[in-house]
Coordinates of C-alpha atoms and ligand atoms in Angstrom, one line a residue:
M1 CA 145.6 99.7 86.4
S2 CA 144.4 101.1 83.3
E3 CA 144.7 99.9 79.6
N4 CA 144.0 104.4 78.5
S5 CA 144.2 107.1 80.5
D6 CA 143.0 110.0 77.6
I7 CA 140.9 112.1 80.2
G8 CA 143.7 114.8 81.1
N9 CA 144.3 117.3 83.0
G10 CA 146.6 114.1 85.0
F11 CA 143.7 112.0 86.0
L12 CA 144.5 108.6 86.8
P13 CA 142.0 106.5 86.7
S14 CA 142.1 103.9 89.8
G15 CA 140.6 100.2 88.1
Q16 CA 138.5 100.1 90.7
L17 CA 134.9 100.6 91.2
Q18 CA 132.1 101.1 93.4
F19 CA 128.7 100.1 93.7
G20 CA 125.5 102.1 95.6
V21 CA 121.7 100.9 95.5
F22 CA 119.0 103.8 94.6
F23 CA 115.5 102.9 96.3
Q24 CA 113.4 105.3 94.3
G25 CA 110.7 105.5 96.0
V26 CA 109.1 106.9 92.9
N27 CA 109.2 105.7 90.2
S28 CA 108.0 104.7 86.9
G29 CA 110.8 102.2 86.6
T30 CA 109.8 99.8 89.7
V31 CA 107.8 96.5 88.2
W32 CA 104.7 96.8 90.8
K33 CA 102.9 93.9 88.5
A34 CA 104.9 91.5 88.9
A35 CA 104.1 88.0 91.7
E36 CA 107.6 89.0 93.2
S37 CA 106.9 92.6 93.3
G38 CA 106.6 93.7 97.4
S39 CA 105.9 97.2 99.4
Q40 CA 107.6 100.4 98.7
T41 CA 107.1 101.7 102.2
D42 CA 107.7 99.1 104.2
F43 CA 110.4 99.0 106.3
E44 CA 111.3 95.2 105.5
S45 CA 111.6 96.1 101.4
F46 CA 114.3 98.8 102.8
R47 CA 115.8 96.3 104.6
H48 CA 116.7 93.4 102.4
L49 CA 117.4 95.8 100.4
A50 CA 120.0 97.8 102.2
Q51 CA 121.5 94.1 104.3
T52 CA 121.8 92.5 100.6
A53 CA 124.2 95.3 99.6
E54 CA 126.0 95.4 102.3
R55 CA 126.3 91.5 101.6
G56 CA 127.9 93.1 97.9
I57 CA 130.3 95.4 99.9
F58 CA 127.9 98.2 98.5
A59 CA 129.7 101.6 99.4
A60 CA 126.3 103.1 99.4
F61 CA 122.4 102.6 99.8
F62 CA 121.2 106.2 98.2
L63 CA 117.7 107.5 98.6
G64 CA 116.2 110.0 97.1
E65 CA 114.2 113.4 97.4
G66 CA 110.8 114.1 96.1
L67 CA 108.9 116.8 97.7
R68 CA 105.2 116.2 96.2
L69 CA 104.1 113.8 94.7
R70 CA 104.4 113.6 90.8
E71 CA 101.1 114.3 88.9
H72 CA 100.2 113.9 85.1
L73 CA 97.5 115.9 83.4
G74 CA 96.8 117.4 86.6
R75 CA 95.9 114.1 88.7
P76 CA 98.6 112.0 90.5
H77 CA 99.9 110.3 88.4
A78 CA 98.8 106.7 88.9
L79 CA 101.1 104.6 87.1
D80 CA 104.2 105.7 89.5
V81 CA 105.2 103.5 92.3
A82 CA 105.1 105.7 94.9
G83 CA 106.0 106.5 98.8
R84 CA 108.7 108.0 100.3
P85 CA 109.3 108.1 103.7
D86 CA 111.6 110.8 105.3
A87 CA 115.2 109.6 104.0
Q88 CA 117.0 110.6 107.2
T89 CA 114.3 108.8 109.0
M90 CA 114.9 105.5 107.5
L91 CA 118.4 105.9 107.7
A92 CA 118.7 106.4 110.8
A93 CA 116.5 103.1 111.1
L94 CA 118.7 101.2 108.8
A95 CA 121.8 102.7 110.3
A96 CA 120.9 100.4 112.9
V97 CA 120.4 97.2 111.0
T98 CA 123.8 97.6 109.3
N99 CA 127.4 98.1 110.0
K100 CA 129.1 99.2 106.9
I101 CA 127.2 100.0 104.0
G102 CA 127.0 104.1 103.5
L103 CA 123.8 106.4 103.9
V104 CA 123.2 108.8 101.6
A105 CA 119.9 111.5 101.7
T106 CA 118.7 113.3 99.3
Q107 CA 118.5 117.1 100.4
N108 CA 117.3 120.0 98.9
T109 CA 119.2 123.8 99.3
T110 CA 116.3 125.4 98.5
Y111 CA 113.7 124.6 100.7
N112 CA 115.5 123.6 103.9
D113 CA 117.9 125.7 106.0
P114 CA 121.2 125.2 106.1
A115 CA 122.1 124.9 110.0
H116 CA 119.5 123.1 110.6
L117 CA 120.1 119.8 108.2
A118 CA 123.6 120.2 108.9
H119 CA 122.6 119.3 112.6
R120 CA 120.3 116.4 111.3
L121 CA 123.2 115.4 108.9
A122 CA 125.5 115.0 111.6
S123 CA 123.3 113.4 113.8
L124 CA 122.8 110.8 111.1
D125 CA 126.8 111.1 111.3
L126 CA 126.8 110.4 115.0
V127 CA 124.2 107.4 114.9
S128 CA 125.5 105.7 112.1
G129 CA 129.1 105.7 112.8
G130 CA 130.7 108.2 110.4
R131 CA 128.5 106.3 107.5
A132 CA 126.5 109.6 106.4
A133 CA 126.2 111.1 103.1
W134 CA 124.6 114.1 101.9
N135 CA 122.8 113.6 97.9
I136 CA 122.9 117.8 97.4
V137 CA 119.9 118.3 95.0
T138 CA 118.8 122.0 94.2
T139 CA 115.3 121.3 93.2
D140 CA 113.9 122.6 89.6
N141 CA 110.7 123.9 90.1
A142 CA 108.3 126.8 91.7
W143 CA 105.5 124.2 91.3
T144 CA 107.8 122.0 94.5
G145 CA 107.7 125.8 95.4
E146 CA 104.4 125.8 96.0
N147 CA 104.7 123.0 99.3
F148 CA 106.8 126.2 101.4
R149 CA 106.4 128.8 102.8
R150 CA 108.9 131.0 101.0
G151 CA 107.6 129.4 97.7
G152 CA 109.2 128.9 94.8
Y153 CA 110.8 131.5 95.5
L154 CA 114.5 131.2 93.2
D155 CA 115.3 130.8 89.5
H156 CA 117.8 128.4 88.5
A157 CA 120.6 130.9 88.4
D158 CA 120.4 132.0 92.3
R159 CA 119.7 128.1 93.4
Y160 CA 123.2 127.5 93.0
R161 CA 124.7 130.5 94.0
H162 CA 122.1 129.7 97.2
A163 CA 123.5 126.2 97.1
E164 CA 127.0 127.8 97.3
A165 CA 126.4 129.6 100.8
F166 CA 124.3 127.0 102.2
V167 CA 127.0 124.0 101.7
E168 CA 130.0 126.7 102.6
T169 CA 128.0 127.6 105.6
A170 CA 127.5 123.4 106.3
K171 CA 130.8 123.2 106.4
L172 CA 131.2 125.4 108.7
V173 CA 128.4 124.2 111.5
W174 CA 130.4 121.0 111.4
D175 CA 133.8 121.8 110.7
S176 CA 133.3 123.8 114.3
W177 CA 134.4 121.6 117.3
D178 CA 138.1 121.0 117.1
P179 CA 139.0 117.6 117.5
G180 CA 139.7 117.1 121.5
A181 CA 136.9 119.7 122.1
I182 CA 135.3 117.2 125.3
A183 CA 138.2 117.8 128.1
G184 CA 136.5 114.2 129.3
S185 CA 138.9 114.4 132.2
E186 CA 137.4 114.5 136.2
T187 CA 140.6 117.4 136.1
A188 CA 139.3 119.7 133.5
P189 CA 138.0 122.8 134.4
A190 CA 135.1 122.4 132.4
W191 CA 133.2 119.6 129.9
L192 CA 134.6 121.4 126.7
R193 CA 137.9 122.8 126.7
P194 CA 138.2 126.5 126.5
G195 CA 138.2 127.5 122.7
S196 CA 137.3 124.9 120.9
V197 CA 133.8 125.0 119.5
R198 CA 133.1 128.0 116.9
S199 CA 129.7 129.8 116.4
V200 CA 128.9 130.4 112.7
R201 CA 127.4 133.8 111.9
H202 CA 125.7 134.4 108.3
A203 CA 122.9 137.6 107.1
G204 CA 122.4 136.8 103.6
Q205 CA 119.6 137.3 101.1
H206 CA 118.4 133.8 101.4
Y207 CA 118.9 133.4 104.8
T208 CA 119.7 134.0 108.2
V209 CA 122.1 132.1 110.5
D210 CA 123.7 133.0 114.0
Y211 CA 124.4 129.9 115.2
A212 CA 126.3 127.5 118.1
P213 CA 126.6 124.3 116.2
R214 CA 125.3 121.3 118.5
L215 CA 127.2 118.8 117.8
P216 CA 131.4 116.9 117.5
A217 CA 132.8 115.7 114.4
S218 CA 131.7 112.2 113.5
G219 CA 134.4 109.0 113.0
Q220 CA 134.7 110.3 108.9
H221 CA 134.9 114.3 110.3
R222 CA 131.7 115.5 108.3
P223 CA 129.3 113.4 105.3
I224 CA 130.4 113.1 102.5
L225 CA 128.8 115.2 99.9
F226 CA 127.0 113.2 96.6
Q227 CA 125.6 116.1 94.1
A228 CA 122.9 115.5 91.0
G229 CA 122.2 118.2 88.7
D230 CA 123.3 118.5 85.7
S231 CA 123.5 121.4 83.8
P232 CA 127.1 123.7 82.8
E233 CA 126.5 125.1 86.7
G234 CA 125.2 122.6 88.7
R235 CA 128.7 120.7 87.4
D236 CA 131.0 123.8 88.0
F237 CA 129.0 123.5 92.1
A238 CA 130.3 120.1 92.1
A239 CA 133.7 120.4 91.1
R240 CA 134.1 122.7 93.9
Q241 CA 131.8 121.6 96.5
A242 CA 130.8 117.4 95.7
D243 CA 133.2 114.6 96.8
I244 CA 131.0 112.5 94.5
I245 CA 128.4 112.9 91.7
F246 CA 125.7 110.8 90.8
S247 CA 125.3 111.4 87.5
A248 CA 122.8 111.2 84.6
H249 CA 125.7 109.5 81.7
P250 CA 125.9 106.0 81.7
A251 CA 126.7 104.8 78.7
L252 CA 130.3 104.7 78.2
E253 CA 131.2 107.4 75.7
A254 CA 128.7 109.8 77.2
A255 CA 130.4 108.7 80.8
L256 CA 134.3 109.1 78.9
A257 CA 133.1 112.7 78.0
F258 CA 131.1 113.5 81.1
R259 CA 134.5 112.6 83.0
R260 CA 137.0 114.5 80.9
D261 CA 133.9 117.7 81.6
I262 CA 134.2 117.0 85.2
V263 CA 137.5 116.7 85.5
A264 CA 138.6 120.0 83.2
R265 CA 136.9 121.3 86.2
T266 CA 137.6 120.1 89.1
V267 CA 141.5 121.2 87.9
N268 CA 139.8 125.1 87.3
A269 CA 138.4 125.7 90.5
G270 CA 141.8 124.2 91.9
R271 CA 141.1 121.0 93.3
G272 CA 143.2 117.9 91.9
P273 CA 142.1 115.9 88.4
N274 CA 140.9 112.7 91.4
D275 CA 139.0 114.8 93.9
V276 CA 135.4 114.1 92.6
Q277 CA 134.1 110.7 91.9
I278 CA 131.3 109.6 89.8
M279 CA 128.9 107.0 89.6
P280 CA 126.1 106.9 87.1
A281 CA 122.3 105.9 87.6
S282 CA 121.8 102.1 86.0
E283 CA 119.9 99.2 85.9
F284 CA 121.0 95.7 85.4
I285 CA 119.1 93.4 84.1
L286 CA 120.7 89.6 84.1
G287 CA 120.7 86.2 83.2
A288 CA 122.7 83.0 83.4
T289 CA 122.7 83.5 79.2
A290 CA 122.6 86.7 77.1
R291 CA 119.0 84.5 75.8
E292 CA 118.4 84.4 79.0
A293 CA 118.9 88.3 80.0
A294 CA 117.6 89.4 76.7
E295 CA 114.1 87.6 76.9
K296 CA 113.8 89.3 80.7
K297 CA 114.3 92.8 79.3
E298 CA 111.4 91.7 77.2
W299 CA 109.7 91.0 80.2
V300 CA 111.0 93.7 82.5
R301 CA 110.1 96.3 79.8
S302 CA 106.2 95.2 79.2
L303 CA 105.6 95.5 82.8
Q304 CA 107.5 99.2 82.7
I305 CA 106.3 100.6 79.7
G306 CA 102.4 98.9 79.3
P307 CA 100.3 100.0 76.9
Q308 CA 98.9 102.3 79.4
Q309 CA 102.4 104.2 80.4
A310 CA 103.2 104.6 77.1
I311 CA 100.2 106.9 76.4
A312 CA 101.3 108.4 79.6
Y313 CA 104.3 109.4 78.4
L314 CA 103.5 110.6 74.7
E315 CA 100.8 112.6 77.1
Q316 CA 103.5 114.1 79.0
F317 CA 104.9 115.9 75.8
W318 CA 101.2 116.1 73.8
G319 CA 99.5 118.4 76.8
R320 CA 96.4 116.8 76.0
E321 CA 94.7 113.0 76.9
L322 CA 95.9 110.8 74.4
S323 CA 93.8 107.5 75.6
G324 CA 91.6 106.8 72.6
Y325 CA 95.6 105.9 70.8
D326 CA 95.9 102.7 70.6
P327 CA 99.2 101.8 72.1
D328 CA 100.4 99.4 69.5
G329 CA 98.7 101.8 66.8
P330 CA 102.0 104.9 65.4
L331 CA 102.1 107.8 67.4
P332 CA 98.7 110.6 67.3
E333 CA 98.7 112.8 64.0
I334 CA 97.2 115.0 66.8
D335 CA 99.1 118.2 67.8
P336 CA 100.4 119.0 70.9
V337 CA 98.3 121.6 72.7
V338 CA 100.8 124.3 74.1
A339 CA 104.5 125.0 72.1
E340 CA 106.4 124.8 74.7
T341 CA 105.4 122.4 77.8
S342 CA 107.9 124.7 79.7
E343 CA 107.0 122.5 83.0
T344 CA 105.4 119.1 82.6
R345 CA 104.8 118.8 86.3
G346 CA 107.4 116.4 88.6
S347 CA 108.6 114.8 85.4
G348 CA 112.3 115.4 84.4
F349 CA 111.0 117.3 80.6
H350 CA 111.4 120.5 81.3
G351 CA 111.6 123.5 78.4
A352 CA 110.9 120.4 75.5
K353 CA 110.0 122.3 72.6
A354 CA 106.9 120.1 72.1
R355 CA 105.6 120.9 68.8
Q356 CA 108.9 120.5 67.5
L357 CA 109.6 117.0 69.1
A358 CA 106.0 115.0 67.8
D359 CA 106.8 116.5 64.6
Q360 CA 110.2 114.7 64.8
W361 CA 108.7 111.9 66.9
R362 CA 106.5 110.9 64.4
A363 CA 109.0 111.5 61.3
E364 CA 111.6 108.6 63.5
A365 CA 108.4 106.4 64.4
N366 CA 107.2 106.4 61.1
D367 CA 110.9 106.1 59.5
K368 CA 111.2 102.6 61.8
G369 CA 108.2 101.8 61.9
L370 CA 107.2 101.6 65.6
S371 CA 104.7 101.4 67.2
I372 CA 103.5 103.9 70.4
R373 CA 104.5 101.3 72.8
Q374 CA 107.9 100.5 70.6
F375 CA 108.8 104.0 70.4
V376 CA 108.2 104.8 73.9
S377 CA 110.6 101.8 74.6
G378 CA 113.7 102.9 72.9
R379 CA 112.8 106.4 74.6
T380 CA 113.6 106.5 78.1
S381 CA 116.1 107.6 79.5
R382 CA 116.6 103.7 81.7
V383 CA 117.6 102.9 77.6
D384 CA 121.3 104.0 78.3
A385 CA 121.3 103.4 81.8
T386 CA 120.9 99.2 81.5
F387 CA 123.6 96.6 81.3
T388 CA 122.1 93.7 79.9
G389 CA 123.8 90.6 79.6
S390 CA 125.2 86.9 80.9
Y391 CA 127.0 87.6 84.5
S392 CA 130.5 87.3 82.9
D393 CA 129.4 89.9 79.6
V394 CA 128.6 91.8 81.9
A395 CA 131.3 92.4 83.9
D396 CA 133.7 92.4 81.1
T397 CA 132.5 95.3 80.5
L398 CA 132.3 96.6 83.5
A399 CA 136.1 96.2 83.8
R400 CA 136.2 97.9 80.9
Y401 CA 134.7 101.3 82.1
A402 CA 137.0 100.5 85.8
A403 CA 140.4 100.6 83.1
T404 CA 139.2 103.3 81.7
G405 CA 138.1 105.5 84.4
A406 CA 135.3 106.5 82.9
V407 CA 133.4 106.4 86.2
D408 CA 133.9 104.8 89.9
G409 CA 131.3 103.0 90.1
F410 CA 127.5 102.6 89.1
N411 CA 124.9 103.9 91.4
I412 CA 121.8 100.6 90.6
S413 CA 118.1 101.3 90.6
P414 CA 116.4 98.0 91.1
W415 CA 113.9 97.1 88.8
L416 CA 112.4 94.9 91.7
V417 CA 112.1 95.7 95.3
P418 CA 112.8 94.1 97.3
T419 CA 115.0 91.7 95.7
G420 CA 115.9 93.2 92.9
L421 CA 119.9 93.2 94.5
D422 CA 119.7 89.5 95.3
E423 CA 121.1 88.4 91.6
I424 CA 123.8 91.4 91.1
V425 CA 124.9 90.4 95.1
N426 CA 125.0 86.9 94.3
H427 CA 126.2 86.4 90.9
L428 CA 127.5 90.0 89.1
V429 CA 129.5 91.1 92.3
P430 CA 131.9 87.6 92.7
E431 CA 132.6 87.7 88.5
L432 CA 134.0 91.3 89.1
Q433 CA 135.8 90.3 92.2
A434 CA 137.6 87.4 90.0
R435 CA 138.9 90.3 87.2
G436 CA 139.9 92.5 90.3
V437 CA 138.3 95.4 89.4
Y438 CA 135.2 95.5 93.0
P439 CA 135.9 95.1 96.5
T440 CA 136.3 91.8 98.3
E441 CA 135.9 93.9 101.7
Y442 CA 135.3 97.2 103.5
A443 CA 137.8 99.3 103.0
G444 CA 137.7 100.3 107.0
S445 CA 134.6 101.5 108.8
T446 CA 133.1 104.5 107.8
L447 CA 131.8 105.5 104.3
R448 CA 134.8 108.0 104.0
E449 CA 136.8 105.1 104.5
H450 CA 134.7 103.0 101.8
L451 CA 135.7 105.8 99.2
G452 CA 139.4 106.8 99.7
L453 CA 138.6 109.8 100.5
P454 CA 140.9 111.9 102.1
V455 CA 139.4 113.7 105.8
P456 CA 138.7 117.8 104.5
R457 CA 140.9 120.6 105.4
R458 CA 138.9 122.3 107.9
A459 CA 136.7 125.1 106.9
Q460 CA 137.8 128.1 108.0
A461 CA 135.7 130.9 108.5
Q462 CA 135.7 134.3 107.2
P463 CA 136.7 137.3 110.3
D464 CA 133.4 139.5 110.7
G465 CA 132.7 141.8 107.7
G466 CA 135.4 140.5 105.2
A467 CA 135.7 140.7 101.7
D468 CA 133.9 138.0 99.9
A469 CA 133.5 137.3 96.1
R470 CA 130.4 135.2 96.1
A471 CA 127.2 136.6 96.6
D472 CA 125.6 135.6 100.0
T473 CA 128.5 133.6 101.5
G474 CA 129.0 135.7 104.7
A475 CA 129.5 133.4 107.2
G476 CA 131.9 135.1 109.3
A477 CA 133.1 134.0 113.2
D478 CA 132.0 134.4 116.1
T479 CA 135.2 135.1 118.7
A480 CA 135.8 131.4 120.5
A481 CA 135.2 133.3 124.0
D482 CA 131.4 134.1 123.1
I483 CA 131.0 130.7 122.2
R484 CA 132.5 130.0 125.3
L485 CA 130.2 131.8 127.4
E486 CA 127.3 130.4 126.4
L487 CA 128.1 127.3 126.7
A488 CA 129.4 127.8 129.9
A489 CA 125.6 129.1 131.1
R490 CA 124.2 126.4 129.5
Q491 CA 125.8 123.9 131.6
L492 CA 125.0 125.5 134.8
Q493 CA 121.6 125.6 134.0
L494 CA 121.8 121.8 133.7
Ligands
FMN1 C1 121.1 111.7 88.7 C2 120.3 112.6 89.6 C3 119.3 112.7 90.3 C4 118.5 113.3 91.0 N1 118.0 113.0 92.0 C5 116.9 114.4 92.3 C6 116.2 114.0 93.2 O1 116.3 113.0 93.8 N2 115.4 115.0 94.3 C7 115.2 116.4 93.7 O2 114.1 116.6 94.1 N3 115.7 116.2 92.7 C8 117.2 115.1 91.8 N4 117.8 115.7 90.5 C9 117.3 117.0 90.0 C10 118.2 118.0 91.2 O3 117.2 118.6 92.4 C11 118.5 119.9 89.9 O4 117.4 120.1 90.4 C12 118.1 119.4 88.6 O5 119.1 118.4 88.1 C13 118.3 120.4 87.9 O6 119.9 120.8 87.8 P1 119.9 121.5 86.8 O7 120.1 122.1 85.7 O8 121.8 121.4 87.6 O9 120.9 119.6 86.2 C14 119.2 114.8 90.2 C15 119.4 115.2 89.2 C16 120.6 113.6 88.7 C17 121.3 114.2 87.1

């Protein structure tokens, strides 16, 4: 099973890997200038990727969420690929053209309401036959909030307190129908078995719920919970709530350190050391030989980070137009306009100390003799996440990840849409299967079964008025009698 299990806290590597595919929708990594580049929005692109992933026994098809188009210097970021159909609409359509693959919708807890989102996810779970998952994000800036009636109303610390209450409430919604709640027999006195459905009540700082959940549990009981967010608060939240983390730590040493940290937090939260799985973001550039892959990588990078992209990348930190600079020349000698880039809208670089960063980068580029373009190519977060090499070399590398228990799999962003998974499925997956670290068939029909996750214990509603140490998590039980009466009344009206 494992060559090394130094993770601690009783963690046991499974020795196995799973793949997910992250159709990003909005990003700077998808190559759109190649002859093979297809649409980012046509259903056909989604269908091709999902069915290819299913052919490769991928556990999950994953969609991100962006609530506002990224901006660059006050304008939409015209160099990015953009186009993001609503995740649940798209996943419901994909449910009809796939049979096994899990369907993961990224949805934020800051601008949604828990009962409503829980219902929509429960609907996807039913429509797909128990294949739905929710990637829980808190979404991190007030600029996004300007789009919503409540505005940017939560700061960082509050967002995770709110998220906790949100998820606890969603669980109560999903767990509110007992197994066998629908009597389903001609001799039954009522369609619903009396006492088998509970309502969910909560009145807190951020939202109010007084709700009779409208759906029974799915074949996997409730949607699988992913989480993405990397702060200490985000990690603790995942340790308490998540089944699986979509992480940003793919490099082996960083992945091992992340695993140790998450296992410690999970055990600290009273769960088992293996209870939270980890799948980092990743990109694969493959070839029949190492040389072919290296040449392909040069080409892919030249399209991902062309002259304009390199300049735009620096502009995010400099906070000013740099279009007069030669992308093949040295970094700008001019200083950033802001001392602290507290919020680069829609990008991932919040709170960078721009002046300090500029000095540091200029020195580094100077030492290494790098042009703007060369410097940016070695800088983007994609660098750590990219596995480049021959099919067999990359399979060997991944087998090592499996053995050490650094990760449970990878969430792969194809650099080409819609055919970016073809090579992975045709060549890398068989190599992994031959090494015994990747499934040769789906474990069952639900995502829970594919991931080997147990059916969760049902969330227990607290009695009304019961003490609750965490702020805003007072989802309380209604009496079964109330809800029975309410539903019976509705039945009569029908
Ligand atoms: C790998 C990864 C993927 C993410 N994907 C999304 C996304 O699709 N939509 C989104 O609004 N936020 C996304 N987030 C950001 C989270 O919403 C979160 O707000 C952000 O990471 C800040 O939280 P933190 O301070 O705990 O990291 C992602 C974060 C990570 C680490």
